[in-house]
Coordinates of C-alpha atoms and ligand atoms in Angstrom, one line a residue:
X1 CA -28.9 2.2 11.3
X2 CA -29.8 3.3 14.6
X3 CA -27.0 5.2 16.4
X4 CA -26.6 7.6 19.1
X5 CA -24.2 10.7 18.8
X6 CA -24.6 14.2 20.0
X7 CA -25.5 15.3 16.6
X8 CA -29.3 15.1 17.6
X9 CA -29.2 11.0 17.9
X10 CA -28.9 11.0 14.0
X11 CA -26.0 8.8 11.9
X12 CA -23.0 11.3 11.3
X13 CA -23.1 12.3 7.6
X14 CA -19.2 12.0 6.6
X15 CA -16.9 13.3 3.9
X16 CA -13.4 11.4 2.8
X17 CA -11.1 14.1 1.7
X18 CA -8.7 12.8 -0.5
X19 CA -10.1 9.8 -3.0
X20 CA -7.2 7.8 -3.9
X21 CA -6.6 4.0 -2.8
X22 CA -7.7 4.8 0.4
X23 CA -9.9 7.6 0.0
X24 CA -12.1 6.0 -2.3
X25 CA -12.0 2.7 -0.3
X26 CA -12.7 4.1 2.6
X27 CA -15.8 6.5 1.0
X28 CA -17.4 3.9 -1.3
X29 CA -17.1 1.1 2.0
X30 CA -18.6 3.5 4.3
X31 CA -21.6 4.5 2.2
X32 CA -22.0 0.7 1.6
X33 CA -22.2 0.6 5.6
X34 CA -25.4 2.5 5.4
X35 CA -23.6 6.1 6.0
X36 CA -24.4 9.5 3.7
X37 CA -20.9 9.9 2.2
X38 CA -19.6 13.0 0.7
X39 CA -15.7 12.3 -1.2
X40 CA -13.9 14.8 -1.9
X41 CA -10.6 15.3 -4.1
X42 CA -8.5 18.6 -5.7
X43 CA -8.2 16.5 -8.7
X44 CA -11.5 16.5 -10.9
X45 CA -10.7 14.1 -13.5
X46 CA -11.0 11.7 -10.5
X47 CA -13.9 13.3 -9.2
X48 CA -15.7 12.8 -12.1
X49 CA -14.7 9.0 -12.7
X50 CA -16.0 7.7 -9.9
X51 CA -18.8 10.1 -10.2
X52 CA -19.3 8.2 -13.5
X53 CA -18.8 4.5 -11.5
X54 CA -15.6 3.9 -12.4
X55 CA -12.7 3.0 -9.3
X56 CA -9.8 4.7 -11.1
X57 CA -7.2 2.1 -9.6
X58 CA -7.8 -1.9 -9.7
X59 CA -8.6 -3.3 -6.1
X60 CA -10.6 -6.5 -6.5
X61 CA -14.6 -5.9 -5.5
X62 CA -14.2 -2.4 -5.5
X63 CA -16.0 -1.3 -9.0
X64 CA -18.8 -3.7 -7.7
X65 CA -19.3 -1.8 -4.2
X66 CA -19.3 1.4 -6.5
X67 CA -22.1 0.7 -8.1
X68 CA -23.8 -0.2 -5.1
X69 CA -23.0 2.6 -3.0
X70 CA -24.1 5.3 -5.9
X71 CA -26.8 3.3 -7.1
X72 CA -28.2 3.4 -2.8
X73 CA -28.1 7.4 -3.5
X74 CA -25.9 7.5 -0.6
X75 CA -22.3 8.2 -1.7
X76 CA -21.6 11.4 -4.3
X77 CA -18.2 13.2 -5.2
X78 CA -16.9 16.8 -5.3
X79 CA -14.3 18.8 -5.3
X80 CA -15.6 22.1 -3.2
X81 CA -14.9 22.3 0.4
X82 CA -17.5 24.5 1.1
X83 CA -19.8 21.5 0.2
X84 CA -18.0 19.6 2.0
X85 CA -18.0 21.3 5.4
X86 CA -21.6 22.1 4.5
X87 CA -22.5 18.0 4.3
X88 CA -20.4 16.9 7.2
X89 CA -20.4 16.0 10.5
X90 CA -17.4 14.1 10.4
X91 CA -14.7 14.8 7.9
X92 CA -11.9 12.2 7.3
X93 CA -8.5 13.0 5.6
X94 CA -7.0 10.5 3.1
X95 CA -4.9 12.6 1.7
X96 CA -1.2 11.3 0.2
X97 CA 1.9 11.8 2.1
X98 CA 4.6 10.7 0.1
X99 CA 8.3 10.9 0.4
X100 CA 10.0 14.6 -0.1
X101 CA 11.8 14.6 -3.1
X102 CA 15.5 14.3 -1.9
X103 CA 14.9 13.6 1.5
X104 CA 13.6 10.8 3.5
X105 CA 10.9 13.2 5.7
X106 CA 7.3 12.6 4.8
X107 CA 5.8 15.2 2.8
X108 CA 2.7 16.6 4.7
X109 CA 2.0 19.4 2.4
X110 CA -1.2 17.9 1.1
X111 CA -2.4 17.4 4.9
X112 CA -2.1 20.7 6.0
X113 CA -3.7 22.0 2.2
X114 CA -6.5 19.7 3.0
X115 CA -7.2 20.7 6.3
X116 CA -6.7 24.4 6.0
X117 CA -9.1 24.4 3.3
X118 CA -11.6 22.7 4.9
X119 CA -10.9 24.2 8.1
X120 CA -12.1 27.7 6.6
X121 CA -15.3 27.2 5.7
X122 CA -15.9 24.9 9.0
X123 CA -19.0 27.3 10.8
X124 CA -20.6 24.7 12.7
X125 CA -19.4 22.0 15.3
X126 CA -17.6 19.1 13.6
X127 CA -15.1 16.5 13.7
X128 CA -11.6 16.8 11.7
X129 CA -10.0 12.7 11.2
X130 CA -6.8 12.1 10.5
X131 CA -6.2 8.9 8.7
X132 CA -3.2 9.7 6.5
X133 CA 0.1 8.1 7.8
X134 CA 1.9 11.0 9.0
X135 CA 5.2 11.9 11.5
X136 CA 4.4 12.2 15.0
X137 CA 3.4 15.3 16.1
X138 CA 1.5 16.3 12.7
X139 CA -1.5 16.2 14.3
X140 CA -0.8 18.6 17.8
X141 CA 0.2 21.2 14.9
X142 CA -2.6 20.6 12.6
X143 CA -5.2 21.1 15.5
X144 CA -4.0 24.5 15.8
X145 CA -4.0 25.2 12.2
X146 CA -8.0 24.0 12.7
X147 CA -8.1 26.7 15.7
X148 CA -7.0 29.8 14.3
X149 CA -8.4 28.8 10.6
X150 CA -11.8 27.3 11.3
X151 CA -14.5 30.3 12.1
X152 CA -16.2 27.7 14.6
X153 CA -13.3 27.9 16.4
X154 CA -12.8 25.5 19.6
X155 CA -16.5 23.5 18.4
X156 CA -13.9 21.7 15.2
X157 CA -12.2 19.0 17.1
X158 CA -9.2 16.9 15.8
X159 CA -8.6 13.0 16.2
X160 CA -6.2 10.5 14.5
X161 CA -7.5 7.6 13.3
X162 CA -4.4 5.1 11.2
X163 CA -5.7 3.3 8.6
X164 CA -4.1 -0.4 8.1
X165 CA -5.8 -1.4 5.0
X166 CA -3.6 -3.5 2.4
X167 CA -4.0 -2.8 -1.1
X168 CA -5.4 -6.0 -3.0
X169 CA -7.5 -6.6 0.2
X170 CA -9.0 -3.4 0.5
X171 CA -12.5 -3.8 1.0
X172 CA -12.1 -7.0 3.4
X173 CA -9.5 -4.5 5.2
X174 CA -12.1 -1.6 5.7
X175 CA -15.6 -3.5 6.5
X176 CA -13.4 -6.1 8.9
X177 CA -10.6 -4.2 10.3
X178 CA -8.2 -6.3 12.6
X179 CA -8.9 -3.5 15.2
X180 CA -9.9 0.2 15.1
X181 CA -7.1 2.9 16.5
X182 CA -9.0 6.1 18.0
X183 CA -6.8 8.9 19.0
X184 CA -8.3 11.7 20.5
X185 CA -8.4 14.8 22.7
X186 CA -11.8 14.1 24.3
X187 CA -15.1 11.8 24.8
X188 CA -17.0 13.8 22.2
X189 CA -14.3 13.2 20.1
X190 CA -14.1 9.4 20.7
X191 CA -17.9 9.2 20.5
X192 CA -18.2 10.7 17.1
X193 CA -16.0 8.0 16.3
X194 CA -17.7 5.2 17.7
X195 CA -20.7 6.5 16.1
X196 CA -18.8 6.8 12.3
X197 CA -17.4 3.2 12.7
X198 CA -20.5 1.8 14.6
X199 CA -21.3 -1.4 12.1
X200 CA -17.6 -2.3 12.4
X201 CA -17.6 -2.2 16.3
X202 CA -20.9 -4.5 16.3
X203 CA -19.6 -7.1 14.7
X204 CA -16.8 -7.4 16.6
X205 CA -13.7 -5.3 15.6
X206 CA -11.9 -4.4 18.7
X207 CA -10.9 -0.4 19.7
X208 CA -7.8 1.1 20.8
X209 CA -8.9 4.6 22.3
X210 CA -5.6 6.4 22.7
X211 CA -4.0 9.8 22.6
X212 CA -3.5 11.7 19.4
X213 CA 0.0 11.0 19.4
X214 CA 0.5 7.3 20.3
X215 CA -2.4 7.1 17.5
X216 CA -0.1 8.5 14.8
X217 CA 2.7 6.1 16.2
X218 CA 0.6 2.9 16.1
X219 CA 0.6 3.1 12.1
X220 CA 4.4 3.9 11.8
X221 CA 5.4 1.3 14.3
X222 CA 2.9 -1.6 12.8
X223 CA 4.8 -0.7 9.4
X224 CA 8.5 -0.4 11.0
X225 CA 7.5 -4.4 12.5
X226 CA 5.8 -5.6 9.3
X227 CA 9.0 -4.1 7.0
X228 CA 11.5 -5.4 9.6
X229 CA 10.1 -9.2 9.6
X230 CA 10.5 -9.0 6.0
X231 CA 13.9 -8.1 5.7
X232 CA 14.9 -10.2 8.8
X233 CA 14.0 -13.3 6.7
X234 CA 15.7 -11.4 3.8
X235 CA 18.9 -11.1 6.3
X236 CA 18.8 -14.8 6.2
X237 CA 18.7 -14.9 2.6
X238 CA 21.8 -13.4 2.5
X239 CA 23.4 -16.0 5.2
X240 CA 22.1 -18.4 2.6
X241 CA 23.5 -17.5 0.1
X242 CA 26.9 -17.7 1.3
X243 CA 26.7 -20.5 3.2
X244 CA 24.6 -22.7 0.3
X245 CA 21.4 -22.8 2.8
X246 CA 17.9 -22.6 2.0
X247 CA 16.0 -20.0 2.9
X248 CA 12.9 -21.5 2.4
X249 CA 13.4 -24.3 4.7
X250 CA 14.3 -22.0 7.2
X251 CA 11.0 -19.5 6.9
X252 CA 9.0 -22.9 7.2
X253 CA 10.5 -24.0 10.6
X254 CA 10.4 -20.9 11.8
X255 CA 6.9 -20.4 10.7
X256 CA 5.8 -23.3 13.0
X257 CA 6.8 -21.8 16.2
X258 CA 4.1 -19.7 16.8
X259 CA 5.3 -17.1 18.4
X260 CA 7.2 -16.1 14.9
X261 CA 4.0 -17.0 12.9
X262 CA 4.0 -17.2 8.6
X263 CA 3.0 -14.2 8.1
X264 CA 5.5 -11.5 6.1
X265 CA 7.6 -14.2 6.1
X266 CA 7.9 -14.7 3.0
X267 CA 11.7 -14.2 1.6
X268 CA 12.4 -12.9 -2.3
X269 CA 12.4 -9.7 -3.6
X270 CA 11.0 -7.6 -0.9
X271 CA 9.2 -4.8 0.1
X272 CA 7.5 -2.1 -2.3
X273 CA 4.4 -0.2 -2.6
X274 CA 3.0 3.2 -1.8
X275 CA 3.6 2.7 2.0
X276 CA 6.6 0.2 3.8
X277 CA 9.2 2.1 2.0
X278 CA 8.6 5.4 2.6
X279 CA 7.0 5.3 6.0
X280 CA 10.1 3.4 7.6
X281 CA 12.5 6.2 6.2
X282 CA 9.7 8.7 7.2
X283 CA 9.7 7.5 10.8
X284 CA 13.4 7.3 11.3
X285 CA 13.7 10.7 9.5
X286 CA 11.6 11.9 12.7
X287 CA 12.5 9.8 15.3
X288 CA 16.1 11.8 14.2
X289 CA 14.6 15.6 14.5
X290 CA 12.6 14.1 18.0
X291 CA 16.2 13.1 19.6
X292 CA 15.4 9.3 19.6
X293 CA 17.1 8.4 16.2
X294 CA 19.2 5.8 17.8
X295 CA 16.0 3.8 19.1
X296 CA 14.5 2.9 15.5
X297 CA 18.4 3.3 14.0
X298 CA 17.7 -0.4 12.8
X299 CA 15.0 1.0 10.2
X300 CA 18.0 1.7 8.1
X301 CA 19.5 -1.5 8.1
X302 CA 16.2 -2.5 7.3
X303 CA 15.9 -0.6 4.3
X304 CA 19.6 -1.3 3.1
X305 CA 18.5 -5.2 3.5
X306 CA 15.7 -4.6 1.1
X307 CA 17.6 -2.8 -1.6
X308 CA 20.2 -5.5 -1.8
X309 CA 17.6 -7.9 -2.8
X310 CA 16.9 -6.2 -5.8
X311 CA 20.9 -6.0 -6.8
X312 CA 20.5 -9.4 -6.2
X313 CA 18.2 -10.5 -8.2
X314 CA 19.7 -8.7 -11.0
X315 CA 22.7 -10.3 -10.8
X316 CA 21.1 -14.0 -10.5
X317 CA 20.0 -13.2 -13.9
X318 CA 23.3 -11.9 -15.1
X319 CA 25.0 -15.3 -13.8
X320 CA 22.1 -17.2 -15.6
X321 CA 23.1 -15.7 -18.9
X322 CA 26.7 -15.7 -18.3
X323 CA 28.0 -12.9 -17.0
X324 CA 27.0 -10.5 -19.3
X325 CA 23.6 -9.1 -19.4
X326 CA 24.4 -6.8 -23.2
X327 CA 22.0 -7.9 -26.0
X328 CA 20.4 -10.3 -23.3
X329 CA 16.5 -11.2 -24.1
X330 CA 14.6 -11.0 -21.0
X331 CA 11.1 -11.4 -20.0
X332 CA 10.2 -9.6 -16.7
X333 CA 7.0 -11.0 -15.3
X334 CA 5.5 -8.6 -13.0
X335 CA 5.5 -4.7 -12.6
X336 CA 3.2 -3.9 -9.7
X337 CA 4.6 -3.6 -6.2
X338 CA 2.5 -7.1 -5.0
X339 CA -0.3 -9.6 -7.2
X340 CA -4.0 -8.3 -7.3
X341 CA -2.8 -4.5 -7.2
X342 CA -1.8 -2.1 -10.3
X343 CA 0.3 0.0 -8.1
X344 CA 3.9 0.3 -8.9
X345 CA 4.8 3.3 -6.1
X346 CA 8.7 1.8 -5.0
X347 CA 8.0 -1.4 -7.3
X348 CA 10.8 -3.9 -6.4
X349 CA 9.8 -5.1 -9.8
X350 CA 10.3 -2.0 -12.1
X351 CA 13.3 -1.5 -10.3
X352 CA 15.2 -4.3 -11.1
X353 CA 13.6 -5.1 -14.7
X354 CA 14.7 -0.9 -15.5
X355 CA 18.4 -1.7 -13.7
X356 CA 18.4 -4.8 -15.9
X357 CA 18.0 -2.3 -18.8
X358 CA 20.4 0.3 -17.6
X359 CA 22.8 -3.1 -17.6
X360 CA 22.1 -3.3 -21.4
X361 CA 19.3 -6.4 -21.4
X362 CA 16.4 -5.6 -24.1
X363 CA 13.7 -6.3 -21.4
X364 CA 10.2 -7.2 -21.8
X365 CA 7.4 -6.7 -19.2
X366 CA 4.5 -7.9 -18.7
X367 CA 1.9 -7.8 -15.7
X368 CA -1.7 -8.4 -15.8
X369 CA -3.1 -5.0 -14.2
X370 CA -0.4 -2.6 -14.1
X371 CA 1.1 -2.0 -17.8
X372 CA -0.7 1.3 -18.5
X373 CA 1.1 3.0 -14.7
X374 CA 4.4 1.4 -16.0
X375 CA 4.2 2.4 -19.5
X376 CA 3.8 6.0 -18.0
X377 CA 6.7 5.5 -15.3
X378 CA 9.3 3.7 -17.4
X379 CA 9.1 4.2 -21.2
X380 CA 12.2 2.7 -22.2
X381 CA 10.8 -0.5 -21.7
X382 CA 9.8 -3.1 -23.9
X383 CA 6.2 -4.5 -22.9
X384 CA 4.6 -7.4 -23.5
X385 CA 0.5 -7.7 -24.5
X386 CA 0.4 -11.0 -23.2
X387 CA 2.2 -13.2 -21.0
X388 CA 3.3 -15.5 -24.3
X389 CA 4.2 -12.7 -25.8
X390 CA 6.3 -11.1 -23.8
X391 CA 8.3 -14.9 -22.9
X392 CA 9.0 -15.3 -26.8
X393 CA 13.1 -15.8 -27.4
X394 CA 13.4 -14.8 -24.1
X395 CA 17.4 -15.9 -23.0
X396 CA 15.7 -16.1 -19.6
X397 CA 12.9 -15.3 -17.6
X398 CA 12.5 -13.4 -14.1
X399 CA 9.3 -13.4 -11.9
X400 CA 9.2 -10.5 -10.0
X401 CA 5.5 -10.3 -9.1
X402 CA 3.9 -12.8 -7.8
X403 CA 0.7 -13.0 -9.6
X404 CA -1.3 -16.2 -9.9
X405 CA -0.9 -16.3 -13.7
X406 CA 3.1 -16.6 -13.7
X407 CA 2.8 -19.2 -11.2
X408 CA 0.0 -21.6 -13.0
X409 CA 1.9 -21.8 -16.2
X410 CA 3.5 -24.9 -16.9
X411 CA 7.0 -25.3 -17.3
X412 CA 6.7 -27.4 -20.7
X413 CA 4.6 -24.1 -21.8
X414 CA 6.9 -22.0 -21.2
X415 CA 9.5 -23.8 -22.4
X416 CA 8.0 -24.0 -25.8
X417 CA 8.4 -20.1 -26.3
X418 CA 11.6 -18.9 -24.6
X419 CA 15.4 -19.0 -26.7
X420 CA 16.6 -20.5 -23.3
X421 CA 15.2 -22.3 -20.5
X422 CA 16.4 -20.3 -17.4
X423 CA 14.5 -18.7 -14.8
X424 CA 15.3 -16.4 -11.5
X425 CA 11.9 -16.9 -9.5
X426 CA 12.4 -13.8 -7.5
X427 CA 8.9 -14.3 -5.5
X428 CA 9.6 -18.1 -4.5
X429 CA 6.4 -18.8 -6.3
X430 CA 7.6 -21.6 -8.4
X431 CA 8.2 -25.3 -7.4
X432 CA 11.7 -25.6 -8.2
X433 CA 11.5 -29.6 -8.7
X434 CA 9.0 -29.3 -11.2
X435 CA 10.7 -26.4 -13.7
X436 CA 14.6 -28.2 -13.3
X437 CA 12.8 -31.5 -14.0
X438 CA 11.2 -29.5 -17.6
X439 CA 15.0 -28.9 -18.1
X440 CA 14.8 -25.3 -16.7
X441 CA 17.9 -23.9 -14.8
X442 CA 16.1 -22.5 -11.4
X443 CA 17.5 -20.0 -9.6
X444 CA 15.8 -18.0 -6.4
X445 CA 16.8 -15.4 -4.2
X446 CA 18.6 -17.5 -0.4
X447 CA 18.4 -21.1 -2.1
X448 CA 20.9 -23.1 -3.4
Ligands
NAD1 N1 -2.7 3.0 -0.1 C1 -2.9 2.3 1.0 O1 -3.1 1.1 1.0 C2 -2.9 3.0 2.4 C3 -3.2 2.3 3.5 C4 -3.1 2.9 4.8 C5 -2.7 4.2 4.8 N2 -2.4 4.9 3.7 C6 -2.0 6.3 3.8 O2 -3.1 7.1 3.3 C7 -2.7 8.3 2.7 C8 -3.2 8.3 1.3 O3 -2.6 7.2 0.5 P1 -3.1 6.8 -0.9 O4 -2.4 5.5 -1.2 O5 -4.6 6.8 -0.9 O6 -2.6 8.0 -1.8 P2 -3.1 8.4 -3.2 O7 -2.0 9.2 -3.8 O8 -3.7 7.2 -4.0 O9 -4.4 9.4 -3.0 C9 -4.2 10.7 -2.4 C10 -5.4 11.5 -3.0 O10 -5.3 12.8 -2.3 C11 -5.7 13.8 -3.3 N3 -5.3 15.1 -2.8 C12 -4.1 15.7 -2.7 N4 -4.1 16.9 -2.2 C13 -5.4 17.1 -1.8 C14 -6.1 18.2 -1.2 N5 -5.4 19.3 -0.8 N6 -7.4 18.1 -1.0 C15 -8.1 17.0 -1.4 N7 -7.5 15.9 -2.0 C16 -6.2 16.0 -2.2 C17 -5.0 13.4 -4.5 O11 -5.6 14.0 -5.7 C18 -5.3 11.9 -4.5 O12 -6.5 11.5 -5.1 C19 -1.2 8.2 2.8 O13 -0.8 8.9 4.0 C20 -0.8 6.8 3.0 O14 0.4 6.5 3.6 C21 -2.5 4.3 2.5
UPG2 O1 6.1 -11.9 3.6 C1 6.1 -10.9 2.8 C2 5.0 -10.0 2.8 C3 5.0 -8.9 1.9 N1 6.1 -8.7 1.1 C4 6.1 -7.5 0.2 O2 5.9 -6.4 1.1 C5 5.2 -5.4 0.3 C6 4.0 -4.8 1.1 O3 3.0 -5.8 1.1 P1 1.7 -5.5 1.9 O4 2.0 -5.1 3.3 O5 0.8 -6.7 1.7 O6 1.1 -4.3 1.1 P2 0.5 -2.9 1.3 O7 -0.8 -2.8 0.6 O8 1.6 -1.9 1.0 O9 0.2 -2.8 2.9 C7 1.0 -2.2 3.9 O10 1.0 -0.8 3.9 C8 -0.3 -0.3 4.1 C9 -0.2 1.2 4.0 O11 0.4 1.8 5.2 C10 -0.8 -0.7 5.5 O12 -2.1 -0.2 5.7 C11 -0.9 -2.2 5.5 O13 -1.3 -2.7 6.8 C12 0.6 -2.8 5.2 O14 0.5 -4.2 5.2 C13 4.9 -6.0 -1.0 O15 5.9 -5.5 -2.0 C14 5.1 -7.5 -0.8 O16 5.5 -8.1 -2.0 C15 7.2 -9.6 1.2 O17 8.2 -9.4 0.4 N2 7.1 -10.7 2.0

């Protein structure tokens, strides 16, 4: 690769502090890119699996890029900052900001533990990268932490760079980004970044250069939009419901107009996952300590929309069985938040099959990649080794994840295992003809 940068016209070598989903994505892709790639993590056990070549999460094409990247001698993994500040021209944080326990703030501990610890043994001139989702303003404080904790003093500079990768599309997400957000405080700082994301800017990904601050907002506010849409269609759900409408009719002509679009259009169960959830309530959280609460006052309608799907769906499969769900067989297909993923952070999924449960149901789950993180979350339920399995004498069915396995059984199939032939398709990933003309009683979330 032949960049300029005012590191001596030489590639910046980077480290990714913080190797989780996005961490490790965003280390192994870059290395693959052609950069030298330090990753860095508190927690060794990780460390030393991908050390070993192993992605300790599933994201499709991942493992593959792995091997690559340690096989090219170009990516390693450790968990000293002084290595890391050592190594690194460029250091990005990935670390996790989840939801404070009780509260719907984020929790930016983990930022601030990152940075300060980097920060301290930072002697030479470098450039700090936020790409964590974090609250406005995190990063005008954490640039001061970097001044009076870094011994290089004003040569560390910060910028925020949001990350908009989705889980399951990962690696597509990183090497191909929709567009590139660069927040910073000066040229230097924006060239550094040019320079770290220079293979992605050839081939053709556009760049936002901004301040730090409308930088941070960019990821909360794509997230606020992307959660809304979801639970306006939802909304409509509901309106169906009452009325006897079909929601899915309705997502379809609206998809057509194309200033609405298809995409997160899609009306069931909702929104899960490491990120919608908690950044919404995150974002309204500050928005409330900034003084502009009322402006973004709709995120919590837009939360309370998404948590009544999931009473919903619970009690579609109570009316299937008759009203009371005690003693009730039922197979729960899907535990991860969305298909191709093993995550189940804020599952929609877990949620209702462990309310389900709590409602006196003997439930049975089942999901193709993400048994071993339920097992661990939710021991009281049942779990299925395969999909068979886990339908056996089932009074009915509910699909709560979308995966393409629950949707390319056959009705007749199915039907040969379960007590009775009723299903809630919670994901609207079924044909609804086909399973009522296999003698099925079909029931989905907003359609008659
Ligand atoms: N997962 C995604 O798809 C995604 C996409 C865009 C943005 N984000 C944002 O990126 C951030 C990370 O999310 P994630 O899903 O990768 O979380 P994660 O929990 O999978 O990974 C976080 C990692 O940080 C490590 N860590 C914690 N404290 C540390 C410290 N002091 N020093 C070094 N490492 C430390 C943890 O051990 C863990 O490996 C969050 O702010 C999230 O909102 C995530
Ligand atoms: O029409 C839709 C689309 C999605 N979902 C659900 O919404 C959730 C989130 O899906 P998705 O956005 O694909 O997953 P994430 O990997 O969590 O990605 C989101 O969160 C990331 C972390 O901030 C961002 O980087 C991404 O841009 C943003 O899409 C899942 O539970 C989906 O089932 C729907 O219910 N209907």
């Amino acid at each position: 690769m032949n960049m300029e940068s005012t590191f001596g016209e030489v590639t910046p070598r980077l480290t990714v502090i913080g190797t989780g989903y996005l961490g490790a994505t965003h280390a192994i892709c870059m290395a693959v890119q052609g950069y030298e790639v330090l990753g860095v993590d508190v927690d060794q056990s990780k460390i030393d699996r991908l050390t070993a070549g192993e992605v300790p999460f599933f994201e499709p094409g991942l493992p593959e890029l792995l091997t690559k990247a340690l096989t090219s001698g170009r990516l390693r993994f450790t968990t000293s900052f002084a290595e890391a500040a050592e190594f690194g021209d460029v250091h990005f944080i990935c670390v996790g900001t989840p939801q404070m326990a009780g509260s719907h703030a984020a929790n930016v501990s983990y930022v601030f533990d990152a940075t300060r610890e980097l920060a301290r043994h930072l002697n030479r001139r470098a450039l700090v990268v936020g790409k964590s989702t974090v609250p406005v303003g995190t990063a005008a404080d954490l640039a001061e932490l970097i001044a009076t904790t870094a011994p290089a003093g004003s040569e560390i500079e910060l910028a925020w760079n949001p990350e908009f990768l989705r889980e399951g599309f990962a690696v597509e997400d990183t090497m191909n980004p929709d567009r590139l957000v660069f927040g910073v405080a000066s040229a230097w700082a924006e060239e550094q970044l040019r320079a770290s994301f220079a293979p992605m800017i050839e081939q053709g990904s556009p760049v936002v250069v901004t301040d730090r601050m409308t930088a941070e907002l960019v990821k909360v506010a794509a997230n606020s939009f992307l959660a809304t849409k979801i639970s306006y269609i939802n909304a409509m759900a509901e309106v169906c419901e009452t009325i006897g409408a079909d929601v899915q009719d309705l997502a379809t002509a609206l998809a057509y107009d194309s200033r609405i679009g298809g995409k997160f259009l899609k009306p069931g169960l909702g929104f899960g996952g490491g990120c919608l959830p908690k950044d919404i309530r995150a974002f309204a959280h500050r928005a409330g300590e900034l003084g502009v609460g009322q402006a973004v006052a709709f995120l919590h309608e837009v939360d309370a929309i998404n948590q009544r799907r999931r009473t919903r769906a619970v009690d579609l499969v109570r009316e299937l069985v008759g009203g009371d769900l005690t003693g009730k067989r039922v197979a729960a297909l899907g535990a991860a938040f969305k298909p191709n993923s093993d995550d189940i952070r804020d599952a929609p999924a877990l949620d209702v099959a462990s309310t389900l449960h709590r409602a006196g149901a003997q439930v049975c789950v089942f999901d193709p990649a993400a048994l071993d993180n339920a097992r661990r979350a939710h021991p009281e339920l049942e779990y299925g080794e395969s999909l068979l399995e886990t339908l056996r004498g089932a009074d009915a069915v509910i699909l709560l994840t979308e995966w393409s396995e629950f949707q390319e059984i056959a009705p007749e199939v199915m039907g040969s295992v379960v007590a009775h032939r009723r299903i809630v398709d919670g994901r609207h990933a079924l044909d609804p003809m086909a399973w009522r003309a296999a003698g099925w009683e079909y029931r989905a979330l907003g359609r008659p």
